[in-house]
XYZ file of C-alpha atoms in Angstrom:
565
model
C 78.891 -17.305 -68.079
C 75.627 -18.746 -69.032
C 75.906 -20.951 -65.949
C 76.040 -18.071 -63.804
C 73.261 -15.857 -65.615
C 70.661 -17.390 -63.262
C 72.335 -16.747 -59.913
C 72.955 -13.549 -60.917
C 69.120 -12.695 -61.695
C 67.866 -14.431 -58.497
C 70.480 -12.022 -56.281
C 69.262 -9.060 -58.148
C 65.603 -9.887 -57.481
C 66.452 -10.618 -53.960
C 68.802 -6.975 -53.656
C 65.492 -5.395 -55.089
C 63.280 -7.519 -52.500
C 65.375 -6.005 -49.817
C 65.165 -2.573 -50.931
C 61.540 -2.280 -51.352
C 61.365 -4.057 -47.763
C 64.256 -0.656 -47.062
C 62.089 1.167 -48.450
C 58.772 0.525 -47.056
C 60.245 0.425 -43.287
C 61.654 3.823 -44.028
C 58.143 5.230 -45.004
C 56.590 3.648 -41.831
C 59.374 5.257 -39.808
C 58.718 8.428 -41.409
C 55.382 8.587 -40.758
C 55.294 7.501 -37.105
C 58.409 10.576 -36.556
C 55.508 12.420 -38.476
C 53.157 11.399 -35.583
C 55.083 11.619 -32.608
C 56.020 14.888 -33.637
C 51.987 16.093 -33.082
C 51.317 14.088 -30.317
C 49.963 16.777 -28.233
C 46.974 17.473 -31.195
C 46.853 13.726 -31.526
C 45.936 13.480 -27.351
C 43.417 15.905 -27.571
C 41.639 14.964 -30.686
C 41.701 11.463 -29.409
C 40.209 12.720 -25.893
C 37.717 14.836 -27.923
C 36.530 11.935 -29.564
C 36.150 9.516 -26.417
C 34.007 12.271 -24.728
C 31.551 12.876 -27.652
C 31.255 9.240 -27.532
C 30.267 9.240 -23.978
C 27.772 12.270 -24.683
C 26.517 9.888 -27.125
C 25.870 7.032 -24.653
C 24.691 8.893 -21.922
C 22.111 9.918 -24.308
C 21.126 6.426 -25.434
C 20.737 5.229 -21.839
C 18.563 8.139 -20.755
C 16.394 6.926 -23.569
C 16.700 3.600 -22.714
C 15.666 3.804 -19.225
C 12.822 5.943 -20.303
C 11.808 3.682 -23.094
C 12.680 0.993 -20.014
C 9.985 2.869 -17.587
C 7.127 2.985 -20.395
C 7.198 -0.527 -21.181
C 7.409 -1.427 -17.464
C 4.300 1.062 -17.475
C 2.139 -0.482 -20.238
C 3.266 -4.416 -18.992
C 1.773 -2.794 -15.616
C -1.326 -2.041 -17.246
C -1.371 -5.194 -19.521
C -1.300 -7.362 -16.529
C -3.552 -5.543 -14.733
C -6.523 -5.864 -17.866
C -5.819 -9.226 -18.633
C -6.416 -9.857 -15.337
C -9.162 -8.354 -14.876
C -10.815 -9.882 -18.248
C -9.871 -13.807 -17.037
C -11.687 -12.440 -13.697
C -14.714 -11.550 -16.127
C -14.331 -14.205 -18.044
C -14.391 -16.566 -15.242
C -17.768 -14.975 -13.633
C -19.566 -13.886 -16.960
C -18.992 -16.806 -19.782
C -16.243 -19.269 -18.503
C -16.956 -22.695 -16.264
C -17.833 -19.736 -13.327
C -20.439 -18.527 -14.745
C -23.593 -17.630 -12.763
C -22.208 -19.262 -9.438
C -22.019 -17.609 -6.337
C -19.228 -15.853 -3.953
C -21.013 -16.593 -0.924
C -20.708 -19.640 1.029
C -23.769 -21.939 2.011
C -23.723 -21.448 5.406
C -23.862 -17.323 6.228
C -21.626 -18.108 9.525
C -18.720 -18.869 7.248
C -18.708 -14.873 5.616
C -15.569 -14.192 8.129
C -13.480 -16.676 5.942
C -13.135 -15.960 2.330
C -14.201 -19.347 0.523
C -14.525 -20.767 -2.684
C -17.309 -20.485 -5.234
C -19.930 -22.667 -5.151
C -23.480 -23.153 -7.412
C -26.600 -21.811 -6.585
C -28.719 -25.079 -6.178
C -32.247 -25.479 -7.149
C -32.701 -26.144 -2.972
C -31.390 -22.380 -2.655
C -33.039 -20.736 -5.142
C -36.488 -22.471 -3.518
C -35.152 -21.435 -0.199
C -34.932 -17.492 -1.618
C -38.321 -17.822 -3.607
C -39.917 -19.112 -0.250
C -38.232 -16.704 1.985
C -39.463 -13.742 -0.544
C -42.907 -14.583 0.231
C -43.049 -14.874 3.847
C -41.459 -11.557 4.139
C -43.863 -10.515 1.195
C -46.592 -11.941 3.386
C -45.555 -9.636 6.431
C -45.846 -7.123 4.693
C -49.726 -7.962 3.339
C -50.140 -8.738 6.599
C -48.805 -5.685 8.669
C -50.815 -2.840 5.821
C -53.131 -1.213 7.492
C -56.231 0.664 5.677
C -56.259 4.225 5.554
C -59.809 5.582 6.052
C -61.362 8.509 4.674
C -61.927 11.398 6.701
C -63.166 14.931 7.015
C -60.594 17.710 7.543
C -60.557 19.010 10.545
C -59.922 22.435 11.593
C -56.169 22.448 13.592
C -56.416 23.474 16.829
C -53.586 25.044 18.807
C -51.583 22.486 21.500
C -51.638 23.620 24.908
C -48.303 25.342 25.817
C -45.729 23.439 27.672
C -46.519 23.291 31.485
C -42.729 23.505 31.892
C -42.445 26.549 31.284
C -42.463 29.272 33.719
C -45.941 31.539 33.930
C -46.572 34.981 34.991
C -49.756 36.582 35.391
C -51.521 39.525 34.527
C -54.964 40.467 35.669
C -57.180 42.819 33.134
C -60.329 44.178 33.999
C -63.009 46.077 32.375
C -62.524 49.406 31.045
C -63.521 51.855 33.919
C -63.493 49.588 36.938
C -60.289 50.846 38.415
C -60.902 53.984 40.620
C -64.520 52.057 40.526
C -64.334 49.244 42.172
C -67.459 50.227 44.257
C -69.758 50.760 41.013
C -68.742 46.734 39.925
C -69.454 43.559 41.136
C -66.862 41.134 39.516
C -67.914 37.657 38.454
C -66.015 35.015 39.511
C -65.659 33.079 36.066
C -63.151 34.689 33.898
C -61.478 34.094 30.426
C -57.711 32.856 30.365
C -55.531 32.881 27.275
C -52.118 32.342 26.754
C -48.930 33.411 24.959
C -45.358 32.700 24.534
C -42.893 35.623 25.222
C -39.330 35.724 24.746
C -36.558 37.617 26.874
C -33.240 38.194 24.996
C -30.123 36.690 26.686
C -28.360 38.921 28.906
C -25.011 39.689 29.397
C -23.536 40.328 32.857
C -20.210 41.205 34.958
C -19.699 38.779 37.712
C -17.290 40.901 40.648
C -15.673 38.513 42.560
C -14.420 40.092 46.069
C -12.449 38.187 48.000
C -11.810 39.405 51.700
C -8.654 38.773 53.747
C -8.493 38.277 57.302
C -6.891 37.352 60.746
C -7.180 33.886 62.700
C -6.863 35.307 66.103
C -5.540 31.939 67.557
C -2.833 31.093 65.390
C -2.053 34.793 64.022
C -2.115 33.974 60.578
C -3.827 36.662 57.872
C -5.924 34.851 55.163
C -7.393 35.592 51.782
C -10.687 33.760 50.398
C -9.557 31.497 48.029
C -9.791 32.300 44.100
C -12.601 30.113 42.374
C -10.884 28.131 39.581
C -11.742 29.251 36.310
C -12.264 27.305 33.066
C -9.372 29.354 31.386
C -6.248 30.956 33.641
C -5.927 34.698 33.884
C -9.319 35.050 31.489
C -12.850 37.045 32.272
C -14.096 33.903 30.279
C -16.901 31.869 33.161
C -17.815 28.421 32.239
C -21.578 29.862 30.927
C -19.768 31.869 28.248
C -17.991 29.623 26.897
C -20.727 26.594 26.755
C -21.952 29.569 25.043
C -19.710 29.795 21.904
C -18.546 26.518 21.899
C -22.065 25.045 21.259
C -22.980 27.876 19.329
C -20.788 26.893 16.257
C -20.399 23.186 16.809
C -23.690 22.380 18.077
C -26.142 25.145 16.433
C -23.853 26.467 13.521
C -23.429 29.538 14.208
C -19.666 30.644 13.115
C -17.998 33.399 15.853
C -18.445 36.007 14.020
C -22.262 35.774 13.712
C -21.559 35.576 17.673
C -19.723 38.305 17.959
C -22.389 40.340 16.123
C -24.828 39.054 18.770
C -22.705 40.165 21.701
C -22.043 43.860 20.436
C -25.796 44.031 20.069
C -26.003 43.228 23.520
C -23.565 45.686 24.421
C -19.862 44.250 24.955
C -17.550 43.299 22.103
C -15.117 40.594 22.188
C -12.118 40.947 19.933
C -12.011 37.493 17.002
C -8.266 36.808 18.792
C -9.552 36.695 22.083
C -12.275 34.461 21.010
C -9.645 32.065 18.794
C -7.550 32.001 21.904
C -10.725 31.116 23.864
C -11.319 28.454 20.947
C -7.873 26.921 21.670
C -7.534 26.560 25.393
C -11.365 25.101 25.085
C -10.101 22.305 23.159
C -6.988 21.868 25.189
C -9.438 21.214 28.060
C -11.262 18.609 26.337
C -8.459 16.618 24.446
C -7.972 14.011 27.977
C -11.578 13.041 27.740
C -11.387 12.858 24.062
C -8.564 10.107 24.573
C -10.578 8.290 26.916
C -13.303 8.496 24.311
C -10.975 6.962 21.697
C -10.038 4.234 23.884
C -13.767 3.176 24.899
C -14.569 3.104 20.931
C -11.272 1.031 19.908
C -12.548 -1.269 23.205
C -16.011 -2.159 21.358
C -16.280 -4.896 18.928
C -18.809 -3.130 16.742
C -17.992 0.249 15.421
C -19.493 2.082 12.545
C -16.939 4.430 10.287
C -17.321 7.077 7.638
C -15.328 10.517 6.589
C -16.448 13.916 5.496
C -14.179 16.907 4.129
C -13.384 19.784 5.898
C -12.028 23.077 4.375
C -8.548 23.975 5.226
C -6.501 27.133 4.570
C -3.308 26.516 2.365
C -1.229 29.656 3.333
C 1.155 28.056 0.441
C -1.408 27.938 -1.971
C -3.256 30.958 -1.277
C -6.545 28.741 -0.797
C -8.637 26.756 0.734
C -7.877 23.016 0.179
C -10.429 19.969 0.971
C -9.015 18.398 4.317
C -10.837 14.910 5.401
C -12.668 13.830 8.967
C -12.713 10.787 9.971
C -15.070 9.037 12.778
C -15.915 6.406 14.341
C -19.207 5.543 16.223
C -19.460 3.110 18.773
C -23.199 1.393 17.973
C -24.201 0.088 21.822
C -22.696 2.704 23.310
C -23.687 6.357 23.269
C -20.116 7.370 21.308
C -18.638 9.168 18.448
C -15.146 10.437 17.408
C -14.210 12.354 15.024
C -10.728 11.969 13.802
C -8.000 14.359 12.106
C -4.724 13.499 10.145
C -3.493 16.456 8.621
C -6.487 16.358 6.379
C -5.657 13.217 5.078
C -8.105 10.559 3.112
C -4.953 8.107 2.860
C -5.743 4.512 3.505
C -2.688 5.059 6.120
C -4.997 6.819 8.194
C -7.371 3.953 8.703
C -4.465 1.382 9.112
C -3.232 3.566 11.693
C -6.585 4.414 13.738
C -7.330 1.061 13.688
C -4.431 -0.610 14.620
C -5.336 -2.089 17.501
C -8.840 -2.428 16.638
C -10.160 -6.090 16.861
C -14.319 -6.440 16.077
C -16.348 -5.554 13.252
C -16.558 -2.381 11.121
C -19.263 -1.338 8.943
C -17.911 1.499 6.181
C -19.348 2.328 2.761
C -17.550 0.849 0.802
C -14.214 3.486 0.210
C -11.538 1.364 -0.847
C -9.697 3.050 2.145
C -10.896 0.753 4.320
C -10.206 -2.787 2.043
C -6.704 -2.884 3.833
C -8.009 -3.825 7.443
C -10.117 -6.825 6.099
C -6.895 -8.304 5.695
C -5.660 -7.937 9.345
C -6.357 -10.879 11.947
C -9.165 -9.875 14.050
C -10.994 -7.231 11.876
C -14.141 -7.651 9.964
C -15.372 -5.078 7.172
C -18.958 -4.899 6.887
C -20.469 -2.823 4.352
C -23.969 -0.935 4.106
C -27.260 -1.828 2.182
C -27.717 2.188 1.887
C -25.665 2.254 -0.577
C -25.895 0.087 -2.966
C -29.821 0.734 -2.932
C -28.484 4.096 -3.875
C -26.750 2.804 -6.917
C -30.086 1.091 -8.254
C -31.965 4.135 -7.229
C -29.815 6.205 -9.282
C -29.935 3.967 -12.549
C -34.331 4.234 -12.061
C -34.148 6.563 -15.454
C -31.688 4.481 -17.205
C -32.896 1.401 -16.784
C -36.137 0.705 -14.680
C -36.513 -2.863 -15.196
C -33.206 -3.978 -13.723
C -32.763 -1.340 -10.889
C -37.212 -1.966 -9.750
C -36.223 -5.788 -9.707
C -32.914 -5.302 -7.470
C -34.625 -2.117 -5.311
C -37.959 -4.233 -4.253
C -35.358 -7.253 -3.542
C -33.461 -4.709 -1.242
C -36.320 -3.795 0.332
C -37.227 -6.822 1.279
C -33.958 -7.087 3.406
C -35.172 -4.097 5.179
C -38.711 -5.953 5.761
C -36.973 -8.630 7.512
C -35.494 -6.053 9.584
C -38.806 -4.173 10.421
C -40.234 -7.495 11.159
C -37.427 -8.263 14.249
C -38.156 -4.859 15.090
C -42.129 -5.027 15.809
C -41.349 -8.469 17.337
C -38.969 -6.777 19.753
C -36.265 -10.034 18.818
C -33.045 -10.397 20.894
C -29.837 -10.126 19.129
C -29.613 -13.945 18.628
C -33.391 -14.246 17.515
C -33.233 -11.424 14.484
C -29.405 -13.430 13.683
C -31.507 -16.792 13.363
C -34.348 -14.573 11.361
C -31.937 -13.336 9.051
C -30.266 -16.428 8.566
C -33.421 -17.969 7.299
C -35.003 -15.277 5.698
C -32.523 -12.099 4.399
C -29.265 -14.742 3.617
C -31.036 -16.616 0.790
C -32.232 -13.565 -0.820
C -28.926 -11.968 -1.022
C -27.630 -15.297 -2.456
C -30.397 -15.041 -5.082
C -29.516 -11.389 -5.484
C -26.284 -12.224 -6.628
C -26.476 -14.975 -8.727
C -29.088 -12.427 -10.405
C -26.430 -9.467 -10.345
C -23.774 -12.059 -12.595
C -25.781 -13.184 -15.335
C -26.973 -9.165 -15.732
C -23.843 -8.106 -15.970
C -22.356 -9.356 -18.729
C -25.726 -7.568 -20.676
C -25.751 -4.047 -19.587
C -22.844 -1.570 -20.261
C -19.742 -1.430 -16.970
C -20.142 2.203 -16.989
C -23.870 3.163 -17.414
C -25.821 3.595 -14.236
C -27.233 0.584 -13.785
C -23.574 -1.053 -14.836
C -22.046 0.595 -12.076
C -24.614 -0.508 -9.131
C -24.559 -4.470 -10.062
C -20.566 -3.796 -10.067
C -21.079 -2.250 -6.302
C -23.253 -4.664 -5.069
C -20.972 -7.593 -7.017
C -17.499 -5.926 -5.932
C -18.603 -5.820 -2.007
C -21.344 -8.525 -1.674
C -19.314 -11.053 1.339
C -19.063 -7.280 3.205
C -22.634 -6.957 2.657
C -23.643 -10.356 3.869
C -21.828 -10.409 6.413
C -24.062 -8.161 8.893
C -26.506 -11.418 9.225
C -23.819 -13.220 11.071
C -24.454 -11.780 14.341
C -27.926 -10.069 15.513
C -26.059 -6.425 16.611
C -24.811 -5.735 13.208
C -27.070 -3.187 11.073
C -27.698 -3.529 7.432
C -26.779 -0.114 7.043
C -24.342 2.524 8.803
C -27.055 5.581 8.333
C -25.921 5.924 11.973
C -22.728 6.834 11.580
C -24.062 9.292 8.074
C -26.523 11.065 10.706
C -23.102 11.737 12.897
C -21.012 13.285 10.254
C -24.102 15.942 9.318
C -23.569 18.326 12.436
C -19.531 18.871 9.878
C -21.333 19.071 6.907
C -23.910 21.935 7.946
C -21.415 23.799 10.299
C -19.086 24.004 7.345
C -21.427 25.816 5.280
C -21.463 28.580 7.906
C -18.026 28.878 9.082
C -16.524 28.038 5.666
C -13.180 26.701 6.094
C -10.544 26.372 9.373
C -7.753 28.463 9.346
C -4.601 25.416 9.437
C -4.528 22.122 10.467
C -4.152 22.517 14.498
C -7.599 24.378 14.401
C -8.956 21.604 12.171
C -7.886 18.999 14.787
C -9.463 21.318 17.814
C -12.464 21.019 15.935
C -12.416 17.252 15.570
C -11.838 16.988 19.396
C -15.029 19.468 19.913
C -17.067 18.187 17.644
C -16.641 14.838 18.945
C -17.943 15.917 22.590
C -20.457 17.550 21.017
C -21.495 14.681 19.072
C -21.670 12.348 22.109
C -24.432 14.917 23.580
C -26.278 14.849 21.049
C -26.025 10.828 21.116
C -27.020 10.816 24.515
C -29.900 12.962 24.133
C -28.352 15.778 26.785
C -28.303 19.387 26.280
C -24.926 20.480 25.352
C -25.042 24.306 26.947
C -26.122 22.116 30.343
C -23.140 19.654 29.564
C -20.614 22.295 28.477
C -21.159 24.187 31.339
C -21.173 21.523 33.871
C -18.041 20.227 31.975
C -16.146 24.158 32.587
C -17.103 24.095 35.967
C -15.608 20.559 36.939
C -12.376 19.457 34.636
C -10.075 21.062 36.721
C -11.911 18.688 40.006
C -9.011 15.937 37.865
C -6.084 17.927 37.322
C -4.354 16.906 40.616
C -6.435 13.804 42.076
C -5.268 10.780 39.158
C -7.542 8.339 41.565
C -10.686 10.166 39.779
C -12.532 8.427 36.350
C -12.354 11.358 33.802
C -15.088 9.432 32.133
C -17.145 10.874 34.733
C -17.405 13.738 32.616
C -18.987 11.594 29.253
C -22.313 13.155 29.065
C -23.931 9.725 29.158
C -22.261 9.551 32.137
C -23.365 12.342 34.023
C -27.384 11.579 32.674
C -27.050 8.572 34.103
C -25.413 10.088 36.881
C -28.977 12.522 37.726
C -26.111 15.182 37.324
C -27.793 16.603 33.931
């Protein structure tokens, strides 16, 4: 039995064993029945909790990618600064500092080379050219004497203009004539009198009639008008087309004129007029843009231009852009839906290949990189830079004004000596190059003392940012050291726009560009525009039909040299 006793214990254990196993497979069992009985709650609170945790992500990568867009914001900017401080570094207190942009040889400013030093041979050739153009000047004062004042006496009136006479006698001799003798000396005087313009109705009558030998009835021919089915004549409108974009005086003023002189003619009528005038021109002002685009010197500048946002309730600023062919008597004025976008120079330009002088508007820093195109840039305004830091720090802005003006001495000296183009580029060469070198190396060690945003900060930062475009008019004799030629172009916009205000959309703003341009080339050529105009009204249709004809004809420099004006 008490063999037995252990066998017995070890089955027991092992019966137990079993039935806890039993019993632990049973609870399981019960409690997945338990759970597939509530599946359907199960499903959904299983779904409910995969969605909230995709709410949840969504979230997290919305702030992610925004988190992801400020860093790539700030990395933007860090890049940008430190490069910009190694670029200052490298000109201001690194192995760069005080050297020199500009190659040795002023030829070379087309190609954008290395740095080099300022030698002690160029800073003698700058210090010697200084004072031979200093020396000029000594040379070329001239003394201004004392003297008494005078008492102004009145000029003589033009003999051009037309005389009519009137004959006075003394009081008493008419009725008398017997009772006088009449010297023959008398006493002449003369003043200026003014008639008013007149308005008048031209009746044209044209008679019809029969050719007897071949039977057939005729009617004189209708002259061709400027504008079809329109009382408009060629006279009236030179009239109110130079009137506001030659004289500045906006329609309305006009219209106030006319009803004075006794006819009124309704604003539409006039707008309409406006339209179909500009229609007539827009030909020639192709051929205008394809002459200027054919020169390989061209000045270029923009002005703004109100234009009426019908959205917006307002007026918005709109941008002109021109160009001004420098040998040739030429401007164009350029629209693009009101645009200032460097797009619109890329595009205008496009098949531009020559030089361009501009002021310095980053707009324009695009082209230099195109094969073929040259940026110059304009003395005029980086004097204006210096002369604007005078109060803020005289010292610094004197020093860099008198060396500017020196520049301008050389070019008063080619002028009095009446140089060719390749003598004043061999004058400059010698004489304005080396200064600007000197100028330079002067603008980089002044730098790093004055402040990047004072006055006088900002002008040695012009003059530094744009100094190979501002050598680079010494290169060839034609090239100014300014483009006040093109500035004195864009004023005719800038005073009419103070009269007229704004321009109603953008189609009227590009009318105006095309008028103002043929405008502008009168004036250029020195011809009067109501002469032009009129000549112009009377003529463009002389091309509608014969395509063998030059519409350049037309160009008022054209028709001056032509006798025709």
């Amino acid at each position: 039995m008490s063999e037995n006793q252990p066998s017995q214990i070890a089955l027991i254990q092992k019966l137990l064993d079993d039935r806890d196993k039993l019993y632990q497979q049973v609870k399981e069992a019960q409690a997945r029945v338990a759970e597939l009985t509530d599946k359907d709650a199960s499903y959904k609170a299983y779904e409910a909790s995969i969605a909230a945790k995709d709410a949840d992500l969504k979230v997290k990568d919305a702030e992610i990618s925004r988190l992801g867009a400020v860093i790539g914001e700030k990395d933007e900017k860090i890049q940008k600064l430190i490069s910009q401080l190694e670029y200052l570094k490298r000109k201001l207190w690194g192995k760069m500092s005080e050297k020199s942009s500009l190659p040795n040889d002023p030829r070379q400013l087309e190609i954008d080379f290395g740095e080099g030093k300022l030698t002690e041979e160029e800073k003698n050739a700058a210090k010697a050219a200084a004072q031979e153009v200093e020396a000029d000047r000594e040379a070329r004062k001239v003394t201004v004497r004392s003297y008494e004042k005078k008492v102004p006496v009145r000029k003589p009136l033009s003999e051009k203009l037309r005389r009519e006479y009137e004959e006075l006698y003394p009081e008493g001799y008419e009725g008398h004539e017997d009772e006088w003798t009449i010297f023959e000396e008398t006493e002449k005087s003369e003043h200026l009198e003014f008639t008013p313009p007149d308005i008048w109705v031209r009746v044209t009558i044209r008679h019809k009639g029969k050719h007897n030998p071949t039977g057939k009835i005729r009617t004189a021919k209708l002259p061709v008008w400027p504008i079809a089915r329109s009382y408009a004549t060629s006279s009236l409108l030179a009239e109110l087309t130079c009137g506001k974009y030659f004289y500045h005086i906006p329609f309305y003023r006009q219209r106030q004129i006319f009803s004075q002189l006794g006819f009124e003619i309704p604003q539409p009528t006039i707008e309409s007029w406006f339209h179909e005038v500009a229609d007539l021109m827009r030909p020639l002002y192709y051929e205008i843009e394809k002459m200027i685009l054919a020169e390989d010197y061209v000045e270029s500048d923009e002005t703004t231009i109100p234009i009426v946002n019908n959205e917006k309730k307002k007026a918005v600023k709109g941008y002109l852009w021109l160009a001004r062919a420098i040998l040739k008597p030429l401007v164009i004025f350029h629209y693009h839906n009101g645009s200032r976008s460097k797009n619109v120079a890329l595009g205008f330009f496009r098949e531009y290949q020559g030089a361009i002088q501009v002021d310095g508007y980053a707009g324009y820093d695009i082209l230099d990189k195109l094969k073929g195109i040259i940026i110059l840039c304009c003395w005029a305004h980086a004097r204006r830079y210096f002369d604007r830091a005078l109060n803020h720090d005289k010292e610094r802005a004197e020093y860099a004004l008198y060396q500017i003006s020196l520049l301008y001495s050389v070019e008063t000296m080619a002028d009095e000596a009446n140089m060719s183009y390749e003598e004043r580029a061999r004058l400059r060469q010698r004489l304005s190059y080396p200064i600007i070198k000197a100028l330079e190396a002067w603008g980089l060690t002044e730098y790093n003392k004055v402040l990047p945003q004072s006055p006088i900060g900002r002008a040695i930062n012009y003059m530094l940012t744009h100094i190979k475009q501002l050598s680079r008019y010494t290169m060839d004799g034609r090239y100014r050291i300014d483009n006040n030629l093109v500035e004195n172009a864009v004023r005719p916009v800038a005073v009419g726009r103070k009269g007229y205000l704004f321009c109603g959309n953008h189609d009227a703003a590009e009318d105006a560009a095309v008028i103002y341009t043929l405008m502008g080339c009168c004036r250029l050529a020195d011809v009067d525009p109501k002469k032009w105009a009129k000549y112009f009204f009377d003529h463009v249709h002389d091309y509608d039909d014969d395509y063998s004809k030059d519409l350049t004809e037309l160009l008022p420099h054209r028709l001056k040299e032509a006798g025709l004006l």
